[in-house]
């Protein structure tokens, strides 16, 4: 039995991600070329790292000749939010072999997490499978990597509408977020998290505000829920 | 830039990113999970997306911007009711692109 599936459902879900990755990837590739990377290096980075914001920041740091330790530390912190993504997805991967998990983990990004989580929770007949999730990760990575290589290669001749594309990704997150705004507690948690993130972004460096706000808001909601649970009515 | 520097940076970036991706899977897989942790996880998605969307919308360039120039904010304000009602991902993207492009042309 195959451990990866790329069927029509996967390709359908790939489309919004692919559009965003195509344009953002080309922009990232252009940035890479301007920083002095070759298309092969841009491709290699995209395949091995597969992290949009991390790559943008990493490229900028490389252009400044930053020490490898600094780059490692910064990228580690910027990508810490993946801990949350993996923790949330864990539920759906019970019983999978370590090798499968290792292979799957590579492709966890904001976008593949968002779409896969949504698919796991809403797809029925049949339910979304781990093999399809892996398929989504791998195809997303392919689009991202090829776009980076392309952008790096044709750097001088393209002018992608990066602002519009950045907004497309935000619109996608918005579209998925509303699916979780199902009751008052969820709505409040989401809004509080967002507000906290805004406040923290002004105080805290390295994109830490996302992780901190998420943990604080979800942790508080969890605490309040657990306090009321255990026999007493669970207010929804 | 030397190839050693670039590839060195690439592999380091890969390593540190991989750590955050794989740790929960390796540490927690297979072990019984306490109920409070599961409750916590149910609140994660709404919190994560809130923390991802709101700053991007209100602070497009890093500092608060409530002016008319902040197309991210106004595009979101315009499409939000529609997206909330329909809960459609496709519609969110299409309407988002259309409204943003429109605002870009007009403002």
PDB file of N, CA and C in Angstrom, chain A residues 111-186:
ATOM      1  N   UNK A 111       0.347  27.124   5.640  1.00  0.00           N
ATOM      2  CA  UNK A 111      -0.689  26.844   4.654  1.00  0.00           C
ATOM      3  C   UNK A 111      -1.073  25.368   4.597  1.00  0.00           C
ATOM      4  N   UNK A 112      -0.086  24.460   4.587  1.00  0.00           N
ATOM      5  CA  UNK A 112      -0.440  23.028   4.522  1.00  0.00           C
ATOM      6  C   UNK A 112      -1.098  22.608   5.825  1.00  0.00           C
ATOM      7  N   UNK A 113      -0.672  23.199   6.937  1.00  0.00           N
ATOM      8  CA  UNK A 113      -1.328  22.912   8.214  1.00  0.00           C
ATOM      9  C   UNK A 113      -2.788  23.338   8.149  1.00  0.00           C
ATOM     10  N   UNK A 114      -3.010  24.579   7.709  1.00  0.00           N
ATOM     11  CA  UNK A 114      -4.367  25.109   7.656  1.00  0.00           C
ATOM     12  C   UNK A 114      -5.275  24.232   6.804  1.00  0.00           C
ATOM     13  N   UNK A 115      -4.830  23.911   5.616  1.00  0.00           N
ATOM     14  CA  UNK A 115      -5.679  23.138   4.708  1.00  0.00           C
ATOM     15  C   UNK A 115      -5.840  21.695   5.184  1.00  0.00           C
ATOM     16  N   UNK A 116      -4.756  21.073   5.643  1.00  0.00           N
ATOM     17  CA  UNK A 116      -4.860  19.693   6.106  1.00  0.00           C
ATOM     18  C   UNK A 116      -5.726  19.570   7.350  1.00  0.00           C
ATOM     19  N   UNK A 117      -5.569  20.490   8.295  1.00  0.00           N
ATOM     20  CA  UNK A 117      -6.387  20.442   9.506  1.00  0.00           C
ATOM     21  C   UNK A 117      -7.855  20.562   9.139  1.00  0.00           C
ATOM     22  N   UNK A 118      -8.143  21.535   8.290  1.00  0.00           N
ATOM     23  CA  UNK A 118      -9.500  21.740   7.832  1.00  0.00           C
ATOM     24  C   UNK A 118     -10.038  20.483   7.158  1.00  0.00           C
ATOM     25  N   UNK A 119      -9.204  19.844   6.339  1.00  0.00           N
ATOM     26  CA  UNK A 119      -9.623  18.632   5.628  1.00  0.00           C
ATOM     27  C   UNK A 119      -9.877  17.486   6.602  1.00  0.00           C
ATOM     28  N   UNK A 120      -8.988  17.306   7.556  1.00  0.00           N
ATOM     29  CA  UNK A 120      -9.155  16.228   8.544  1.00  0.00           C
ATOM     30  C   UNK A 120     -10.465  16.401   9.287  1.00  0.00           C
ATOM     31  N   UNK A 121     -10.808  17.650   9.555  1.00  0.00           N
ATOM     32  CA  UNK A 121     -11.979  17.898  10.382  1.00  0.00           C
ATOM     33  C   UNK A 121     -13.282  17.958   9.612  1.00  0.00           C
ATOM     34  N   UNK A 122     -13.228  18.262   8.320  1.00  0.00           N
ATOM     35  CA  UNK A 122     -14.485  18.441   7.604  1.00  0.00           C
ATOM     36  C   UNK A 122     -14.756  17.439   6.491  1.00  0.00           C
ATOM     37  N   UNK A 123     -13.740  16.810   5.940  1.00  0.00           N
ATOM     38  CA  UNK A 123     -13.973  15.879   4.841  1.00  0.00           C
ATOM     39  C   UNK A 123     -14.593  14.580   5.346  1.00  0.00           C
ATOM     40  N   UNK A 124     -15.635  14.131   4.658  1.00  0.00           N
ATOM     41  CA  UNK A 124     -16.251  12.842   4.996  1.00  0.00           C
ATOM     42  C   UNK A 124     -16.491  12.064   3.721  1.00  0.00           C
ATOM     43  N   UNK A 125     -16.685  10.759   3.849  1.00  0.00           N
ATOM     44  CA  UNK A 125     -16.973   9.895   2.712  1.00  0.00           C
ATOM     45  C   UNK A 125     -16.035  10.049   1.561  1.00  0.00           C
ATOM     46  N   UNK A 126     -14.826   9.648   1.633  1.00  0.00           N
ATOM     47  CA  UNK A 126     -14.204   9.155   2.851  1.00  0.00           C
ATOM     48  C   UNK A 126     -13.510  10.279   3.612  1.00  0.00           C
ATOM     49  N   UNK A 127     -13.095  10.003   4.803  1.00  0.00           N
ATOM     50  CA  UNK A 127     -12.394  11.012   5.573  1.00  0.00           C
ATOM     51  C   UNK A 127     -11.039  11.285   4.952  1.00  0.00           C
ATOM     52  N   UNK A 128     -10.507  12.462   5.247  1.00  0.00           N
ATOM     53  CA  UNK A 128      -9.184  12.829   4.760  1.00  0.00           C
ATOM     54  C   UNK A 128      -8.162  11.873   5.365  1.00  0.00           C
ATOM     55  N   UNK A 129      -7.282  11.344   4.556  1.00  0.00           N
ATOM     56  CA  UNK A 129      -6.301  10.377   5.056  1.00  0.00           C
ATOM     57  C   UNK A 129      -4.935  11.017   5.245  1.00  0.00           C
ATOM     58  N   UNK A 130      -4.111  10.360   6.043  1.00  0.00           N
ATOM     59  CA  UNK A 130      -2.753  10.863   6.260  1.00  0.00           C
ATOM     60  C   UNK A 130      -1.960  10.827   4.959  1.00  0.00           C
ATOM     61  N   UNK A 131      -2.301   9.824   4.104  1.00  0.00           N
ATOM     62  CA  UNK A 131      -1.584   9.726   2.838  1.00  0.00           C
ATOM     63  C   UNK A 131      -1.914  10.909   1.935  1.00  0.00           C
ATOM     64  N   UNK A 132      -3.169  11.364   2.002  1.00  0.00           N
ATOM     65  CA  UNK A 132      -3.549  12.529   1.195  1.00  0.00           C
ATOM     66  C   UNK A 132      -2.886  13.783   1.766  1.00  0.00           C
ATOM     67  N   UNK A 133      -2.825  13.843   3.105  1.00  0.00           N
ATOM     68  CA  UNK A 133      -2.185  14.996   3.737  1.00  0.00           C
ATOM     69  C   UNK A 133      -0.725  15.073   3.310  1.00  0.00           C
ATOM     70  N   UNK A 134      -0.083  13.915   3.269  1.00  0.00           N
ATOM     71  CA  UNK A 134       1.314  13.882   2.841  1.00  0.00           C
ATOM     72  C   UNK A 134       1.415  14.311   1.378  1.00  0.00           C
ATOM     73  N   UNK A 135       0.447  13.863   0.587  1.00  0.00           N
ATOM     74  CA  UNK A 135       0.433  14.251  -0.821  1.00  0.00           C
ATOM     75  C   UNK A 135       0.329  15.763  -0.973  1.00  0.00           C
ATOM     76  N   UNK A 136      -0.512  16.362  -0.134  1.00  0.00           N
ATOM     77  CA  UNK A 136      -0.661  17.813  -0.193  1.00  0.00           C
ATOM     78  C   UNK A 136       0.656  18.495   0.166  1.00  0.00           C
ATOM     79  N   UNK A 137       1.303  17.985   1.209  1.00  0.00           N
ATOM     80  CA  UNK A 137       2.591  18.567   1.627  1.00  0.00           C
ATOM     81  C   UNK A 137       3.617  18.511   0.505  1.00  0.00           C
ATOM     82  N   UNK A 138       3.738  17.329  -0.097  1.00  0.00           N
ATOM     83  CA  UNK A 138       4.780  17.124  -1.105  1.00  0.00           C
ATOM     84  C   UNK A 138       4.523  17.968  -2.349  1.00  0.00           C
ATOM     85  N   UNK A 139       3.264  18.010  -2.810  1.00  0.00           N
ATOM     86  CA  UNK A 139       2.973  18.812  -4.000  1.00  0.00           C
ATOM     87  C   UNK A 139       3.138  20.298  -3.703  1.00  0.00           C
ATOM     88  N   UNK A 140       2.756  20.718  -2.485  1.00  0.00           N
ATOM     89  CA  UNK A 140       2.951  22.120  -2.110  1.00  0.00           C
ATOM     90  C   UNK A 140       4.430  22.468  -2.136  1.00  0.00           C
ATOM     91  N   UNK A 141       5.238  21.575  -1.585  1.00  0.00           N
ATOM     92  CA  UNK A 141       6.684  21.803  -1.565  1.00  0.00           C
ATOM     93  C   UNK A 141       7.234  21.880  -2.974  1.00  0.00           C
ATOM     94  N   UNK A 142       6.710  21.038  -3.858  1.00  0.00           N
ATOM     95  CA  UNK A 142       7.181  21.051  -5.242  1.00  0.00           C
ATOM     96  C   UNK A 142       6.878  22.397  -5.902  1.00  0.00           C
ATOM     97  N   UNK A 143       5.640  22.865  -5.707  1.00  0.00           N
ATOM     98  CA  UNK A 143       5.273  24.158  -6.299  1.00  0.00           C
ATOM     99  C   UNK A 143       6.155  25.266  -5.739  1.00  0.00           C
ATOM    100  N   UNK A 144       6.314  25.258  -4.413  1.00  0.00           N
ATOM    101  CA  UNK A 144       7.133  26.282  -3.751  1.00  0.00           C
ATOM    102  C   UNK A 144       8.564  26.266  -4.278  1.00  0.00           C
ATOM    103  N   UNK A 145       9.150  25.072  -4.340  1.00  0.00           N
ATOM    104  CA  UNK A 145      10.553  24.959  -4.730  1.00  0.00           C
ATOM    105  C   UNK A 145      10.765  25.378  -6.172  1.00  0.00           C
ATOM    106  N   UNK A 146       9.904  24.898  -7.076  1.00  0.00           N
ATOM    107  CA  UNK A 146      10.061  25.245  -8.487  1.00  0.00           C
ATOM    108  C   UNK A 146       9.840  26.742  -8.708  1.00  0.00           C
ATOM    109  N   UNK A 147       8.905  27.329  -7.961  1.00  0.00           N
ATOM    110  CA  UNK A 147       8.674  28.765  -8.087  1.00  0.00           C
ATOM    111  C   UNK A 147       9.901  29.541  -7.646  1.00  0.00           C
ATOM    112  N   UNK A 148      10.532  29.103  -6.569  1.00  0.00           N
ATOM    113  CA  UNK A 148      11.741  29.772  -6.099  1.00  0.00           C
ATOM    114  C   UNK A 148      12.843  29.699  -7.138  1.00  0.00           C
ATOM    115  N   UNK A 149      13.019  28.498  -7.699  1.00  0.00           N
ATOM    116  CA  UNK A 149      14.068  28.323  -8.696  1.00  0.00           C
ATOM    117  C   UNK A 149      13.782  29.204  -9.913  1.00  0.00           C
ATOM    118  N   UNK A 150      12.505  29.215 -10.315  1.00  0.00           N
ATOM    119  CA  UNK A 150      12.110  30.013 -11.470  1.00  0.00           C
ATOM    120  C   UNK A 150      12.376  31.501 -11.215  1.00  0.00           C
ATOM    121  N   UNK A 151      11.916  31.973 -10.037  1.00  0.00           N
ATOM    122  CA  UNK A 151      12.103  33.373  -9.698  1.00  0.00           C
ATOM    123  C   UNK A 151      13.568  33.760  -9.687  1.00  0.00           C
ATOM    124  N   UNK A 152      14.379  32.876  -9.121  1.00  0.00           N
ATOM    125  CA  UNK A 152      15.809  33.158  -9.049  1.00  0.00           C
ATOM    126  C   UNK A 152      16.403  33.226 -10.444  1.00  0.00           C
ATOM    127  N   UNK A 153      15.899  32.355 -11.327  1.00  0.00           N
ATOM    128  CA  UNK A 153      16.464  32.265 -12.660  1.00  0.00           C
ATOM    129  C   UNK A 153      16.102  33.466 -13.522  1.00  0.00           C
ATOM    130  N   UNK A 154      14.855  33.923 -13.433  1.00  0.00           N
ATOM    131  CA  UNK A 154      14.436  35.016 -14.313  1.00  0.00           C
ATOM    132  C   UNK A 154      14.374  36.346 -13.581  1.00  0.00           C
ATOM    133  N   UNK A 155      15.122  36.440 -12.492  1.00  0.00           N
ATOM    134  CA  UNK A 155      15.036  37.576 -11.580  1.00  0.00           C
ATOM    135  C   UNK A 155      14.856  38.935 -12.207  1.00  0.00           C
ATOM    136  N   UNK A 156      15.639  39.228 -13.208  1.00  0.00           N
ATOM    137  CA  UNK A 156      15.617  40.587 -13.715  1.00  0.00           C
ATOM    138  C   UNK A 156      14.350  40.944 -14.486  1.00  0.00           C
ATOM    139  N   UNK A 157      13.608  39.925 -14.935  1.00  0.00           N
ATOM    140  CA  UNK A 157      12.545  40.237 -15.893  1.00  0.00           C
ATOM    141  C   UNK A 157      11.131  40.218 -15.337  1.00  0.00           C
ATOM    142  N   UNK A 158      10.978  39.859 -14.052  1.00  0.00           N
ATOM    143  CA  UNK A 158       9.622  39.739 -13.517  1.00  0.00           C
ATOM    144  C   UNK A 158       9.294  40.808 -12.490  1.00  0.00           C
ATOM    145  N   UNK A 159       8.026  41.109 -12.334  1.00  0.00           N
ATOM    146  CA  UNK A 159       7.597  42.078 -11.324  1.00  0.00           C
ATOM    147  C   UNK A 159       6.282  41.600 -10.703  1.00  0.00           C
ATOM    148  N   UNK A 160       6.348  40.566  -9.842  1.00  0.00           N
ATOM    149  CA  UNK A 160       5.111  39.980  -9.328  1.00  0.00           C
ATOM    150  C   UNK A 160       4.390  40.911  -8.351  1.00  0.00           C
ATOM    151  N   UNK A 161       3.068  40.909  -8.380  1.00  0.00           N
ATOM    152  CA  UNK A 161       2.302  41.770  -7.474  1.00  0.00           C
ATOM    153  C   UNK A 161       2.334  41.207  -6.059  1.00  0.00           C
ATOM    154  N   UNK A 162       3.467  41.359  -5.394  1.00  0.00           N
ATOM    155  CA  UNK A 162       3.638  40.729  -4.087  1.00  0.00           C
ATOM    156  C   UNK A 162       2.590  41.156  -3.069  1.00  0.00           C
ATOM    157  N   UNK A 163       2.136  42.383  -3.132  1.00  0.00           N
ATOM    158  CA  UNK A 163       1.138  42.834  -2.160  1.00  0.00           C
ATOM    159  C   UNK A 163      -0.162  42.066  -2.314  1.00  0.00           C
ATOM    160  N   UNK A 164      -0.611  41.933  -3.541  1.00  0.00           N
ATOM    161  CA  UNK A 164      -1.850  41.201  -3.794  1.00  0.00           C
ATOM    162  C   UNK A 164      -1.717  39.751  -3.345  1.00  0.00           C
ATOM    163  N   UNK A 165      -0.598  39.163  -3.641  1.00  0.00           N
ATOM    164  CA  UNK A 165      -0.393  37.759  -3.289  1.00  0.00           C
ATOM    165  C   UNK A 165      -0.310  37.568  -1.783  1.00  0.00           C
ATOM    166  N   UNK A 166       0.368  38.508  -1.098  1.00  0.00           N
ATOM    167  CA  UNK A 166       0.402  38.430   0.357  1.00  0.00           C
ATOM    168  C   UNK A 166      -1.007  38.478   0.899  1.00  0.00           C
ATOM    169  N   UNK A 167      -1.849  39.309   0.294  1.00  0.00           N
ATOM    170  CA  UNK A 167      -3.218  39.388   0.777  1.00  0.00           C
ATOM    171  C   UNK A 167      -3.987  38.106   0.492  1.00  0.00           C
ATOM    172  N   UNK A 168      -3.684  37.440  -0.605  1.00  0.00           N
ATOM    173  CA  UNK A 168      -4.352  36.171  -0.907  1.00  0.00           C
ATOM    174  C   UNK A 168      -4.130  35.159   0.201  1.00  0.00           C
ATOM    175  N   UNK A 169      -2.913  35.115   0.728  1.00  0.00           N
ATOM    176  CA  UNK A 169      -2.635  34.182   1.813  1.00  0.00           C
ATOM    177  C   UNK A 169      -3.405  34.569   3.067  1.00  0.00           C
ATOM    178  N   UNK A 170      -3.515  35.883   3.329  1.00  0.00           N
ATOM    179  CA  UNK A 170      -4.291  36.329   4.485  1.00  0.00           C
ATOM    180  C   UNK A 170      -5.761  35.943   4.293  1.00  0.00           C
ATOM    181  N   UNK A 171      -6.268  36.152   3.083  1.00  0.00           N
ATOM    182  CA  UNK A 171      -7.666  35.807   2.798  1.00  0.00           C
ATOM    183  C   UNK A 171      -7.895  34.317   3.011  1.00  0.00           C
ATOM    184  N   UNK A 172      -6.889  33.516   2.641  1.00  0.00           N
ATOM    185  CA  UNK A 172      -7.008  32.069   2.834  1.00  0.00           C
ATOM    186  C   UNK A 172      -7.075  31.733   4.323  1.00  0.00           C
ATOM    187  N   UNK A 173      -6.206  32.345   5.110  1.00  0.00           N
ATOM    188  CA  UNK A 173      -6.237  32.103   6.556  1.00  0.00           C
ATOM    189  C   UNK A 173      -7.578  32.530   7.124  1.00  0.00           C
ATOM    190  N   UNK A 174      -8.097  33.664   6.633  1.00  0.00           N
ATOM    191  CA  UNK A 174      -9.387  34.153   7.100  1.00  0.00           C
ATOM    192  C   UNK A 174     -10.481  33.138   6.791  1.00  0.00           C
ATOM    193  N   UNK A 175     -10.450  32.629   5.559  1.00  0.00           N
ATOM    194  CA  UNK A 175     -11.439  31.658   5.123  1.00  0.00           C
ATOM    195  C   UNK A 175     -11.442  30.398   5.979  1.00  0.00           C
ATOM    196  N   UNK A 176     -10.275  30.005   6.445  1.00  0.00           N
ATOM    197  CA  UNK A 176     -10.200  28.808   7.279  1.00  0.00           C
ATOM    198  C   UNK A 176     -10.525  29.148   8.722  1.00  0.00           C
ATOM    199  N   UNK A 177     -10.114  30.313   9.158  1.00  0.00           N
ATOM    200  CA  UNK A 177     -10.350  30.732  10.537  1.00  0.00           C
ATOM    201  C   UNK A 177     -11.843  30.750  10.863  1.00  0.00           C
ATOM    202  N   UNK A 178     -12.667  31.259   9.962  1.00  0.00           N
ATOM    203  CA  UNK A 178     -14.100  31.393  10.259  1.00  0.00           C
ATOM    204  C   UNK A 178     -14.747  30.044  10.550  1.00  0.00           C
ATOM    205  N   UNK A 179     -14.152  28.973  10.035  1.00  0.00           N
ATOM    206  CA  UNK A 179     -14.703  27.645  10.304  1.00  0.00           C
ATOM    207  C   UNK A 179     -14.571  27.269  11.773  1.00  0.00           C
ATOM    208  N   UNK A 180     -13.656  27.924  12.462  1.00  0.00           N
ATOM    209  CA  UNK A 180     -13.455  27.616  13.882  1.00  0.00           C
ATOM    210  C   UNK A 180     -14.189  28.579  14.787  1.00  0.00           C
ATOM    211  N   UNK A 181     -14.810  29.606  14.222  1.00  0.00           N
ATOM    212  CA  UNK A 181     -15.527  30.577  15.042  1.00  0.00           C
ATOM    213  C   UNK A 181     -16.952  30.089  15.246  1.00  0.00           C
ATOM    214  N   UNK A 182     -17.079  28.949  15.925  1.00  0.00           N
ATOM    215  CA  UNK A 182     -18.367  28.268  16.007  1.00  0.00           C
ATOM    216  C   UNK A 182     -19.219  28.663  17.196  1.00  0.00           C
ATOM    217  N   UNK A 183     -18.593  29.099  18.264  1.00  0.00           N
ATOM    218  CA  UNK A 183     -19.389  29.572  19.403  1.00  0.00           C
ATOM    219  C   UNK A 183     -18.661  30.720  20.069  1.00  0.00           C
ATOM    220  N   UNK A 184     -19.299  31.277  21.094  1.00  0.00           N
ATOM    221  CA  UNK A 184     -18.750  32.489  21.681  1.00  0.00           C
ATOM    222  C   UNK A 184     -17.333  32.294  22.198  1.00  0.00           C
ATOM    223  N   UNK A 185     -17.095  31.140  22.860  1.00  0.00           N
ATOM    224  CA  UNK A 185     -15.762  30.914  23.431  1.00  0.00           C
ATOM    225  C   UNK A 185     -14.695  30.892  22.357  1.00  0.00           C
ATOM    226  N   UNK A 186     -15.011  30.244  21.214  1.00  0.00           N
ATOM    227  CA  UNK A 186     -14.033  30.153  20.134  1.00  0.00           C
ATOM    228  C   UNK A 186     -13.764  31.530  19.543  1.00  0.00           C
TER     229      UNK A 186
END
